[in-house]
Short mmCIF file of C-alpha atoms and ligand atoms in Angstrom, two decimals:
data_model
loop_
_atom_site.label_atom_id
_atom_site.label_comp_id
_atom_site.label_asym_id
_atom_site.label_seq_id
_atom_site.Cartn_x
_atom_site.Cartn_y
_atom_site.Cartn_z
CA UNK I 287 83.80 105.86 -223.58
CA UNK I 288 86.70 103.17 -223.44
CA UNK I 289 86.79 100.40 -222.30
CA UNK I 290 89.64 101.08 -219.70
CA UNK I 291 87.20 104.07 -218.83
CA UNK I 292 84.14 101.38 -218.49
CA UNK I 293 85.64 98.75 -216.53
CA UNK I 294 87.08 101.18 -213.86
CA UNK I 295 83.19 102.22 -213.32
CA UNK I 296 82.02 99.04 -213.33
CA UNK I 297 84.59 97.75 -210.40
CA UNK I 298 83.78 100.57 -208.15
CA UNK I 299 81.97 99.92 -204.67
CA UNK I 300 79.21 102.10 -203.63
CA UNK I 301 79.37 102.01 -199.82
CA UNK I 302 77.34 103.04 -196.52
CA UNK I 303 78.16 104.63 -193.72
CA UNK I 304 75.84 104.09 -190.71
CA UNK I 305 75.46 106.75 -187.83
CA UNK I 306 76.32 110.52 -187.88
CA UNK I 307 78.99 111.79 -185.77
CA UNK I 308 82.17 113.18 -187.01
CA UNK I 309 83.88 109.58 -186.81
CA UNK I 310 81.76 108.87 -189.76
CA UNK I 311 82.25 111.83 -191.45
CA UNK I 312 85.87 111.12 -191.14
CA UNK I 313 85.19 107.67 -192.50
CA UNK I 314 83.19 108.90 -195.66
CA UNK I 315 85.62 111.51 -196.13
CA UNK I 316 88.61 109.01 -196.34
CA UNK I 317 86.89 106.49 -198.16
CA UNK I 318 85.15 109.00 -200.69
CA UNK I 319 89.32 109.07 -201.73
CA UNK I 320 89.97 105.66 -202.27
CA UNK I 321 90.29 104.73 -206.04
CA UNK I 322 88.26 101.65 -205.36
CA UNK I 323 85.46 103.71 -204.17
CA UNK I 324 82.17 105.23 -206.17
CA UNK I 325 79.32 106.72 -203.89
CA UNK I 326 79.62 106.84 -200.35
CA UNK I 327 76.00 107.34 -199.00
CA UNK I 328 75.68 108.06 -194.79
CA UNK I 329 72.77 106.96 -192.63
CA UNK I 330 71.65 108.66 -191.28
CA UNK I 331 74.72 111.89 -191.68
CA UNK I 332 74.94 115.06 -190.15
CA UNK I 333 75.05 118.88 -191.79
CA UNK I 334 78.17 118.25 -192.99
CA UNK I 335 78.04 114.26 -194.67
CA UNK I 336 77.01 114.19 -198.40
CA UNK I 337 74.44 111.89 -200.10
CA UNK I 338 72.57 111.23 -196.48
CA UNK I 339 69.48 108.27 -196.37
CA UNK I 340 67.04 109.67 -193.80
CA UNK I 341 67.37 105.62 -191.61
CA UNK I 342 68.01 105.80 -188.66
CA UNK I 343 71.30 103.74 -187.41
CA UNK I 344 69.21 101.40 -185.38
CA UNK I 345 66.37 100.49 -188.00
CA UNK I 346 68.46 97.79 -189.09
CA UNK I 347 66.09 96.05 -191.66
CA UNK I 348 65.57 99.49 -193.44
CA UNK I 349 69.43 99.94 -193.80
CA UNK I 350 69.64 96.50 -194.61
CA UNK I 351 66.92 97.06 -197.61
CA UNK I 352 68.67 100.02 -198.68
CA UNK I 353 72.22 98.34 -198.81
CA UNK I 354 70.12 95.30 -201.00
CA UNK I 355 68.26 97.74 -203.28
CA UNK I 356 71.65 100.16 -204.22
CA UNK I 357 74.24 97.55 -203.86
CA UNK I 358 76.28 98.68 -200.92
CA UNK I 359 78.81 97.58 -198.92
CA UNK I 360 78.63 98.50 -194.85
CA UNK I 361 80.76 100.18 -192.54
CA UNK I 362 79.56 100.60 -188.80
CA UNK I 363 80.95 103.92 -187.35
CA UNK I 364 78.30 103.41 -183.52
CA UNK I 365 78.33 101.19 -181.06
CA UNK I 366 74.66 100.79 -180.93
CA UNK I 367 73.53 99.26 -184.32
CA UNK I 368 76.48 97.03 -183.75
CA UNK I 369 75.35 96.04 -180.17
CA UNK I 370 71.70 95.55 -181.91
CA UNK I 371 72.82 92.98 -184.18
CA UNK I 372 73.22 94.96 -187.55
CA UNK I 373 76.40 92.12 -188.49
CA UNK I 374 74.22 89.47 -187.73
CA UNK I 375 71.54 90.16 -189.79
CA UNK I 376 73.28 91.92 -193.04
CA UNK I 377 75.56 88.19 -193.17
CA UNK I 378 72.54 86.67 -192.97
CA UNK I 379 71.11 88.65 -195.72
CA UNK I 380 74.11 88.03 -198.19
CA UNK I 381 75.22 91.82 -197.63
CA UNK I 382 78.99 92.81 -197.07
CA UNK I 383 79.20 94.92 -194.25
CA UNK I 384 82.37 95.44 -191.72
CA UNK I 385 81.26 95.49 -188.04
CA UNK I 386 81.40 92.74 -185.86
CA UNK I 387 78.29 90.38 -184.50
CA UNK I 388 76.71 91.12 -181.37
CA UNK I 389 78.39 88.25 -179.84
CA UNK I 390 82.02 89.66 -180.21
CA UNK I 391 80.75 93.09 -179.38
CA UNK I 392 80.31 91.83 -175.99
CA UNK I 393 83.58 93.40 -175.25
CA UNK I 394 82.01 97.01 -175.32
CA UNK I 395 78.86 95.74 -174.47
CA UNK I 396 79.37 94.30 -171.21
CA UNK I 397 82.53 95.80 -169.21
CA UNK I 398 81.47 92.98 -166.56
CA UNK I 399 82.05 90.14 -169.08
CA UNK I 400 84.77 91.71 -170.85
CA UNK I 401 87.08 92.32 -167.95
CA UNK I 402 86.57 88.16 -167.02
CA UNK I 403 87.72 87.48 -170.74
CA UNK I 404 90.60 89.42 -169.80
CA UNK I 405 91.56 88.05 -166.78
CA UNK I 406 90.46 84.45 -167.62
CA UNK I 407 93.53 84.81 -170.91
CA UNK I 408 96.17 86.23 -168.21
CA UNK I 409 95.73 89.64 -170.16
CA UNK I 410 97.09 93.01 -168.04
CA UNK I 411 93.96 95.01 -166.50
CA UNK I 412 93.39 96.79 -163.43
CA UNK I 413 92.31 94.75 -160.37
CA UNK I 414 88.50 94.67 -160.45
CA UNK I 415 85.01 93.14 -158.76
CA UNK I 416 81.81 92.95 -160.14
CA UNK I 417 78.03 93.93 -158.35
CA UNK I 418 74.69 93.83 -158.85
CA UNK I 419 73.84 94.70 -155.65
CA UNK I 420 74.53 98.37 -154.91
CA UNK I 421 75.12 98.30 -150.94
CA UNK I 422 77.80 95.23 -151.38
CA UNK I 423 78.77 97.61 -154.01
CA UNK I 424 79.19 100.72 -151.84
CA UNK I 425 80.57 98.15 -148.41
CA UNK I 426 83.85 97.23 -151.33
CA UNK I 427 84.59 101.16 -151.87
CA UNK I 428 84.61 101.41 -148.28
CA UNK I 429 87.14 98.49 -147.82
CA UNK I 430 89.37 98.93 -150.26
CA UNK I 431 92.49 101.05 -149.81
CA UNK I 432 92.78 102.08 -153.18
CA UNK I 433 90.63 104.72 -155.34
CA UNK I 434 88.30 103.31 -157.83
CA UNK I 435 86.88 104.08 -160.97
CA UNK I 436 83.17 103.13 -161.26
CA UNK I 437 81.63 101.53 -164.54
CA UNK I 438 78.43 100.77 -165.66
CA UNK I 439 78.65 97.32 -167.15
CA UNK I 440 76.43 98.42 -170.05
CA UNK I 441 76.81 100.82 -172.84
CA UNK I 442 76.62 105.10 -171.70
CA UNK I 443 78.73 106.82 -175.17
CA UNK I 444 81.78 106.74 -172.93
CA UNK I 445 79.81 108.44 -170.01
CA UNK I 446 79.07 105.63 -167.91
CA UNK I 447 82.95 105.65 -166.73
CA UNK I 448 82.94 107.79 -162.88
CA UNK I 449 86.97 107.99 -161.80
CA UNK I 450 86.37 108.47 -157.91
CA UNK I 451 88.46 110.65 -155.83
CA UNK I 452 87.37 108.98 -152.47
CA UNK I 453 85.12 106.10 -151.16
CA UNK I 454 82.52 109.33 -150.78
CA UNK I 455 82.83 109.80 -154.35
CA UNK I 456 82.40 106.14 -155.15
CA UNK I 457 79.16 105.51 -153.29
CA UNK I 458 77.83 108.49 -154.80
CA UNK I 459 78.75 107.07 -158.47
CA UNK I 460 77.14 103.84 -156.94
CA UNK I 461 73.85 105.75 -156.34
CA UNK I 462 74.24 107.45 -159.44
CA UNK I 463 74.07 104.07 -161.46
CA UNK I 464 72.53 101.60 -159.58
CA UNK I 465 69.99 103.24 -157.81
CA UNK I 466 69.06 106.61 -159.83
CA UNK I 467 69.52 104.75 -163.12
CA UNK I 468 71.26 107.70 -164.58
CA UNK I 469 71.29 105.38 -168.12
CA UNK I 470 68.56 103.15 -167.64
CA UNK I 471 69.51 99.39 -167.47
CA UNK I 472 73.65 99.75 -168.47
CA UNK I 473 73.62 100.86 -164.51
CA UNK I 474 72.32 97.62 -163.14
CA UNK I 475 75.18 96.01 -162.99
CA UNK I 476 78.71 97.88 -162.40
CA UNK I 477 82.68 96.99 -162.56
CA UNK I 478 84.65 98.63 -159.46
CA UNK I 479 88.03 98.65 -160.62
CA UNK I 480 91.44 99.92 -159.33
CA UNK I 481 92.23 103.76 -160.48
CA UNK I 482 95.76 103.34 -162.10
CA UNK I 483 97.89 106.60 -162.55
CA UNK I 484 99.73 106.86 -166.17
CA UNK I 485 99.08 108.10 -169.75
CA UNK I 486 96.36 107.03 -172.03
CA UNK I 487 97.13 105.58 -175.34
CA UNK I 488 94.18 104.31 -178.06
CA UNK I 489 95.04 101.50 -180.07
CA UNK I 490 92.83 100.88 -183.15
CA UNK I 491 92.89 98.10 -185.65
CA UNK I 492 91.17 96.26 -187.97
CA UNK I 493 90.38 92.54 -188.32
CA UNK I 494 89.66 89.70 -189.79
CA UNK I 495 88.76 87.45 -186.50
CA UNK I 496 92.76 85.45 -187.18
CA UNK I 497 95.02 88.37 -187.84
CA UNK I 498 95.21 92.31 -187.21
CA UNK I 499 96.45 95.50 -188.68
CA UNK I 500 97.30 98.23 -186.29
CA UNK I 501 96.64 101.83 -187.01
CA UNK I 502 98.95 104.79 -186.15
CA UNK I 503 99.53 105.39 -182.40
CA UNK I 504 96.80 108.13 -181.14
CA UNK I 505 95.61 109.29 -177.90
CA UNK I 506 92.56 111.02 -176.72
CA UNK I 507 91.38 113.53 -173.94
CA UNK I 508 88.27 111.89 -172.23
CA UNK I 509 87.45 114.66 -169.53
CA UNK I 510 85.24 117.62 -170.52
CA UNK I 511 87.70 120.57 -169.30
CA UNK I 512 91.69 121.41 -169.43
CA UNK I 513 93.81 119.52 -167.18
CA UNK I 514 91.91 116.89 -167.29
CA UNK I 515 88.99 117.91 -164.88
CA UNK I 516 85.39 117.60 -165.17
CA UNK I 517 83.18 114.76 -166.08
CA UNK I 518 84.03 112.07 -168.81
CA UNK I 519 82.64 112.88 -172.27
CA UNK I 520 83.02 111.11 -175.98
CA UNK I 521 86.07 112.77 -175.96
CA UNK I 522 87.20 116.16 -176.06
CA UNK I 523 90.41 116.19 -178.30
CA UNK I 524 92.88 113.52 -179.82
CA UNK I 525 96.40 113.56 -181.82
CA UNK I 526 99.07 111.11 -183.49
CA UNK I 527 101.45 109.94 -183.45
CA UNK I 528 101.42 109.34 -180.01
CA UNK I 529 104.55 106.99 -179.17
CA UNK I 530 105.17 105.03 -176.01
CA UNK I 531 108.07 103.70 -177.19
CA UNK I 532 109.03 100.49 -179.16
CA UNK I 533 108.48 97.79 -176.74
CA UNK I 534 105.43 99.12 -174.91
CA UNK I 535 103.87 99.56 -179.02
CA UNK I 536 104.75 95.88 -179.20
CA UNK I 537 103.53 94.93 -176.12
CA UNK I 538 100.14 96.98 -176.78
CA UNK I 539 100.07 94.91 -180.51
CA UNK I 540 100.29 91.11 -178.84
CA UNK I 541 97.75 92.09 -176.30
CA UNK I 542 95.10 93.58 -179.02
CA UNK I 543 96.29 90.37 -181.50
CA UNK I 544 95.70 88.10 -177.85
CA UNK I 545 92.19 88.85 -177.70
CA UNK I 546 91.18 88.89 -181.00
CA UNK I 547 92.48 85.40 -180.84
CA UNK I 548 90.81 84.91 -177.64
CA UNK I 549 87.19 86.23 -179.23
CA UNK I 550 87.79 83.49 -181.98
CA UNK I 551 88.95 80.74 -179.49
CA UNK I 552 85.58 81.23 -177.72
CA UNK I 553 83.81 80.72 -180.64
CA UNK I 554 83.10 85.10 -181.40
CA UNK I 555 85.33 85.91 -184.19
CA UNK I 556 86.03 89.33 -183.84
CA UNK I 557 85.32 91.28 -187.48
CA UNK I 558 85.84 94.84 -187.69
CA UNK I 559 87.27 97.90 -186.37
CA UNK I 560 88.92 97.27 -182.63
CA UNK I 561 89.42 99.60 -179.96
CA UNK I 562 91.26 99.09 -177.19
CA UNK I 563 92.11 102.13 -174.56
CA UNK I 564 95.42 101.28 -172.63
CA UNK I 565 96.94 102.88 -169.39
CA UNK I 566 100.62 102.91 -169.65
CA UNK I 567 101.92 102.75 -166.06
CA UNK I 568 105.93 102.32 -165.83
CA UNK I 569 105.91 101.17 -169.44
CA UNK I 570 103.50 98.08 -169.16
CA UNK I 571 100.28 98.65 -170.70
CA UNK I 572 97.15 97.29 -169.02
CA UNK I 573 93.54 97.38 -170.82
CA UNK I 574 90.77 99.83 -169.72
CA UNK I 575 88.28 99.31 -171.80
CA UNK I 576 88.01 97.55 -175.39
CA UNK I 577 85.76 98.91 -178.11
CA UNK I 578 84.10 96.98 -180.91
CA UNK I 579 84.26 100.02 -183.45
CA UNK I 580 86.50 102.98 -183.69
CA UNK I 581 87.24 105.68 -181.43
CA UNK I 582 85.79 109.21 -181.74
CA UNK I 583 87.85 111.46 -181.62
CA UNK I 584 91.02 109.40 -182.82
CA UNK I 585 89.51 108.56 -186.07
CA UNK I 586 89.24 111.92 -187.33
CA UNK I 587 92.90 112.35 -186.16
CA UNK I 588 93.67 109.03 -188.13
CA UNK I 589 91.89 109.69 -191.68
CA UNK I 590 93.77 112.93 -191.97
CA UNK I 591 97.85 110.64 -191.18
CA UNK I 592 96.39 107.71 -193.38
CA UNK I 593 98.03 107.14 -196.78
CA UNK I 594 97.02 104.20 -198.44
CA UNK I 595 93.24 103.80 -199.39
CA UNK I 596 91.11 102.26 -196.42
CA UNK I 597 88.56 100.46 -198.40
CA UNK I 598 90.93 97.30 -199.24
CA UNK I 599 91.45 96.79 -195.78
CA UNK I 600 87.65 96.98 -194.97
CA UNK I 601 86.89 94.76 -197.63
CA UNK I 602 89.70 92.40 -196.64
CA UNK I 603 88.61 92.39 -192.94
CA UNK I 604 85.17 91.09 -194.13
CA UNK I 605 86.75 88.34 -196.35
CA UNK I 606 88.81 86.22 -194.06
CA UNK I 607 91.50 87.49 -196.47
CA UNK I 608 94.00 90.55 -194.83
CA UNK I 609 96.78 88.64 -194.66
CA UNK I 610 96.53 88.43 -198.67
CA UNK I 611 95.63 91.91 -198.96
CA UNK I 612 98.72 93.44 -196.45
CA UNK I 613 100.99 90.74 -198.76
CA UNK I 614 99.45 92.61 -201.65
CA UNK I 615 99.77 95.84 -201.03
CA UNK I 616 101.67 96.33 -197.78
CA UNK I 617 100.68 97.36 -194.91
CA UNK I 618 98.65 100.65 -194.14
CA UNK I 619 101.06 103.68 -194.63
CA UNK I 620 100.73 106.68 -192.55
CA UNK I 621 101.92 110.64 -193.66
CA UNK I 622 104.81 111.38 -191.89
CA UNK I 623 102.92 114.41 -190.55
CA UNK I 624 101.06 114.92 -186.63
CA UNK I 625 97.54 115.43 -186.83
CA UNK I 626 95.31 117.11 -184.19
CA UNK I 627 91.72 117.31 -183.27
CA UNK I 628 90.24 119.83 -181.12
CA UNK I 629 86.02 119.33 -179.98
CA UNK I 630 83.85 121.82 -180.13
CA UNK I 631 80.87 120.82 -177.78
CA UNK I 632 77.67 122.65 -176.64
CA UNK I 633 77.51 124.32 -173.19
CA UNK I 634 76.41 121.59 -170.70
CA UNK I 635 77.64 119.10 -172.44
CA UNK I 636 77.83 115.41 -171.59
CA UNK I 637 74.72 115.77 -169.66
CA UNK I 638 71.66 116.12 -172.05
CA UNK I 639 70.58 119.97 -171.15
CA UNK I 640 72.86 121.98 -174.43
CA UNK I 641 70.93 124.31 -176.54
CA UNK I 642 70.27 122.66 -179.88
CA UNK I 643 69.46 124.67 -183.08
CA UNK I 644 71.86 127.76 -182.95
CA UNK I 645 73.26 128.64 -186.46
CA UNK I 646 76.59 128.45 -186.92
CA UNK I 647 78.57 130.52 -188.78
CA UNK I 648 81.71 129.85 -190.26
CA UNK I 649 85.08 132.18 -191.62
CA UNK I 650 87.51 130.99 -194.49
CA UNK I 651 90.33 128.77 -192.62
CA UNK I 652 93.49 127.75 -194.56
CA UNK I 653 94.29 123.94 -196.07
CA UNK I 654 95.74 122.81 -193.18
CA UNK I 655 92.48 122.06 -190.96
CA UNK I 656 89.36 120.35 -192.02
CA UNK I 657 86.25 120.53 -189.80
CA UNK I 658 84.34 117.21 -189.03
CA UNK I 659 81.02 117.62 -188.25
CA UNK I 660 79.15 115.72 -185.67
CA UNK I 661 75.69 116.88 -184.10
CA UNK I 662 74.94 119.13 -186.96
CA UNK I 663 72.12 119.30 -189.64
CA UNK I 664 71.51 121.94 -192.53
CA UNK I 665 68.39 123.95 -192.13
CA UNK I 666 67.73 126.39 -195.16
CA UNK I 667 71.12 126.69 -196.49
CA UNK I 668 73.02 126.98 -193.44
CA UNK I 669 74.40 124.78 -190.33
CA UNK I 670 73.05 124.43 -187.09
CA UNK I 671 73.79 122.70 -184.11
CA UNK I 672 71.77 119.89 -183.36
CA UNK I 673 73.98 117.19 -180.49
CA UNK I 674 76.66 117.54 -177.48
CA UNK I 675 79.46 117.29 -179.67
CA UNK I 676 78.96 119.70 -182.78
CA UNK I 677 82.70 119.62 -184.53
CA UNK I 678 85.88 117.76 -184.84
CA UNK I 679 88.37 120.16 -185.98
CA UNK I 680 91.22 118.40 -187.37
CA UNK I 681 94.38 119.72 -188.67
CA UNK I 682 97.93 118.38 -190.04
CA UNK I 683 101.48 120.26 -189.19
CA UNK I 684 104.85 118.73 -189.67
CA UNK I 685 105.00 118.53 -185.85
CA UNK I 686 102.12 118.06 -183.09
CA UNK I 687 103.07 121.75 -181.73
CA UNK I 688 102.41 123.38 -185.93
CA UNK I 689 99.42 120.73 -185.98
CA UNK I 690 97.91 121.75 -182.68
CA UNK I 691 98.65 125.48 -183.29
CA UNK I 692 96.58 125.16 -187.04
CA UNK I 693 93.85 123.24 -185.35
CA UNK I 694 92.96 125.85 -182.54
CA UNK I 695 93.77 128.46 -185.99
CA UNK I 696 90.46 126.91 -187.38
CA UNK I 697 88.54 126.62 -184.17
CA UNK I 698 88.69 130.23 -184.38
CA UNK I 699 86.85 130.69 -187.89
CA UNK I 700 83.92 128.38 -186.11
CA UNK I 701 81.19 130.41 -184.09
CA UNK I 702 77.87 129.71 -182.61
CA UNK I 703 76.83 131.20 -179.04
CA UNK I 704 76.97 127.79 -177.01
CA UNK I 705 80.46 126.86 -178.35
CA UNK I 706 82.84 125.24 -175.60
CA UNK I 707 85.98 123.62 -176.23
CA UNK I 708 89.36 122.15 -174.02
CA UNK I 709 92.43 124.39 -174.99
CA UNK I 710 94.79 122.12 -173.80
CA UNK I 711 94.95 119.58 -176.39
CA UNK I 712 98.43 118.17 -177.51
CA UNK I 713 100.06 120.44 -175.28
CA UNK I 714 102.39 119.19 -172.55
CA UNK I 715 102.82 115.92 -174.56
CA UNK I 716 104.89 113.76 -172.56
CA UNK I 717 107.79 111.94 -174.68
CA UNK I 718 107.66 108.41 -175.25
CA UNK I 719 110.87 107.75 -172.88
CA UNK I 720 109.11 109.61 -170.31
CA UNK I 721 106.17 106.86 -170.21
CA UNK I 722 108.69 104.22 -169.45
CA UNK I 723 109.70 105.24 -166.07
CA UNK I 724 105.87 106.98 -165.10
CA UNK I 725 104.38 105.06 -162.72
N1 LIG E 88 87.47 108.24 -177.76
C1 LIG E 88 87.00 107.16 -177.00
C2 LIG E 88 85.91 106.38 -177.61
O1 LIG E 88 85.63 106.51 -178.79
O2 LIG E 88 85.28 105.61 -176.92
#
């Protein structure tokens, strides 16, 4: 062996990947490219993530001994491990890991505390109250002349969001969380907040806690069926690029860079992947919700656009250092190319009654598509289902139409009998002028 040959092993990084949707497929598929990268273990993985650790991704000390033991450096796909602490305790272990501490996730973590950050820094969101008390709760959806979406202030995977048609609809959403306890404790408080009418735009980036580096512009579809009906899920679809033109992209950058320097100025510094939904109304964007990890779908529409390894910007992130790195080497490049995802969920899907454990079987696709799994295992040597969300079909085209049309191509060669998808994704795309003037 040379030595050229021997000092390329030697500098490679062995990395984990906690949790086991198709986000972090997508993750250990991207980074499993990167030259920088050797082994790319996932904890705990699905039926379609190599080199899987049976931990769980909330038994933080036993992903902690395993990233000590094999030499790993961490990336947090979930919300929960990150909510848990898992930052806190691998930095105070020595281990490299990008997520950020429970005390920055507070922006996912509590919607209550989150929206007064916002408003407290002057930063656009809808109009909003806070209860903890259901019927004062249910006496403000009566007074208001608005509709209102209902949140629970706690985590719910992106179910504990009920958009409310009338002040009927909004007590019953009340009931639902406060009273019923639909998910447990993340009920006990909620955010009523104004409905806005617009489009939805995702904006992911990573940080360092001083400095940020966007991602490509992506959208996602958060209701379970076409046209936007139904209850809200995960996500049901996603593509990019999805422009809103120049100056509502740069106004959508200041805001995400404004809180990340709002997390450090309270003392949080916000490390990691950051997610903030917007909704574009007349061209001004105004924040929905903010995520301390990336989104699922969008990252599996991301990976497929991204052209520069992702690994240097990880390790960056965790070193105080991205401003060196994007000096270094630029900043990330994207394929000129549209990318689309389509879902593929189980019948009664987002509530927790889907038939788990049908096989699935699967027909040769062509290059263009590349299917994501997410609540999946291998039993014997094939696939079954085994979550809500079992794929995320992803596919590239030279334009969202031939990247939409490839994608729902491949959804085709997927088959199990629960299967249920929306068949509406990427189509109608409004234009990016066309966002300026919807209000
Ligand atoms: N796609 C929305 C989310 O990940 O929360």
């Amino acid at each position: 062996m040379s030595d050229t040959v021997e000092l390329r092993i030697f500098m490679l990084k062995d990395v984990l990947v906690v949790g086991g949707r198709a986000r972090e497929h997508a993750l250990q598929w991207k980074l499993s490219g990167d030259t920088e990268v050797g082994r790319v273990y996932c904890a705990p993985g699905n039926g379609g993530t190599q080199h899987n650790v049976p931990i769980s991704e909330t038994d933080i000390e036993g992903l902690a001994r395993f990233a000590k033991e094999n030499n790993l450096f961490t990336v947090v796909g979930p919300e929960l491990p990150i909510a848990m602490g898992i930052a806190n305790h691998f930095w105070a272990e020595g281990l490299g890991i990008c997520a950020p501490t429970r005390e920055a996730a507070r922006l996912e973590t509590s919607k209550a505390w989150c929206k007064e950050f916002l408003a407290g820094r002057g930063i656009p969101t809808p109009q909003f109250k806070v209860f903890d008390d259901p019927e004062m709760a249910k006496e403000h959806v009566r007074s208001v002349d608005y509709k209102v979406v209902v949140k629970a202030d706690g985590l719910c995977e992106g179910k504990g969001v009920i958009v409310c048609d009338s002040a009927a609809e909004a007590e019953e959403a009340i009931e639902r969380l406060m009273v019923r306890r639909e998910f447990g404790d993340a009920g006990a408080k909620v955010v009523i907040e104004k409905r806005l009418y617009g489009e939805e735009r995702s904006f992911m980036a990573i940080s360092d806690g001083t400095r940020i580096e966007a991602f490509a512009s992506s959208r996602d579809y958060k209701k379970l069926q076409d046209n936007d009906e139904g209850p809200n899920t995960g996500g049901m679809g996603a593509y990019s690029p999805a422009p809103a033109g120049p100056e509502t992209e740069r106004q959508m950058y200041d805001i995400a860079w404004k809180i990340v320097t709002g997390m450090r100025d309270e003392g949080f510094p916000f490390v990691g992947f950051i997610y903030v939904g917007f909704m574009i109304v007349g061209g001004k964007p105004q924040v929905l919700e903010i995520n301390s990890r990336l989104g699922d779908p969008e990252t599996e529409t991301l990976v497929r656009r991204m052209d520069s390894p992702l690994f240097p910007y990880i390790e960056a992130a965790a070193h105080s250092s991205l401003d060196e790195t994007v000096r270094r080497r630029g900043a990330i490049r994207w394929k000129n190319w549209s990318a689309v995802t389509v879902v593929l969920a189980s019948k009664g899907y987002p509530d927790r009654d889907y038939a788990r454990g049908e096989a699935v079987t699967f027909r040769p696709m062509d290059g263009m598509a590349y299917i994501f799994h997410a609540g999946t295992k291998k039993v014997g040597g094939g696939i079954v289902t085994d979550g809500g969300r079992n794929f995320a079909v992803t596919a590239l085209g030279r334009d969202l139409e031939y990247a939409a049309y490839n994608a729902y191509e491949a959804v085709e060669s997927i088959r199990y009998p629960s299967k249920i998808l929306r068949r509406d994704i990427a189509r109608n795309v409004t234009p990016a002028e066309a966002l300026q003037s919807k209000a």
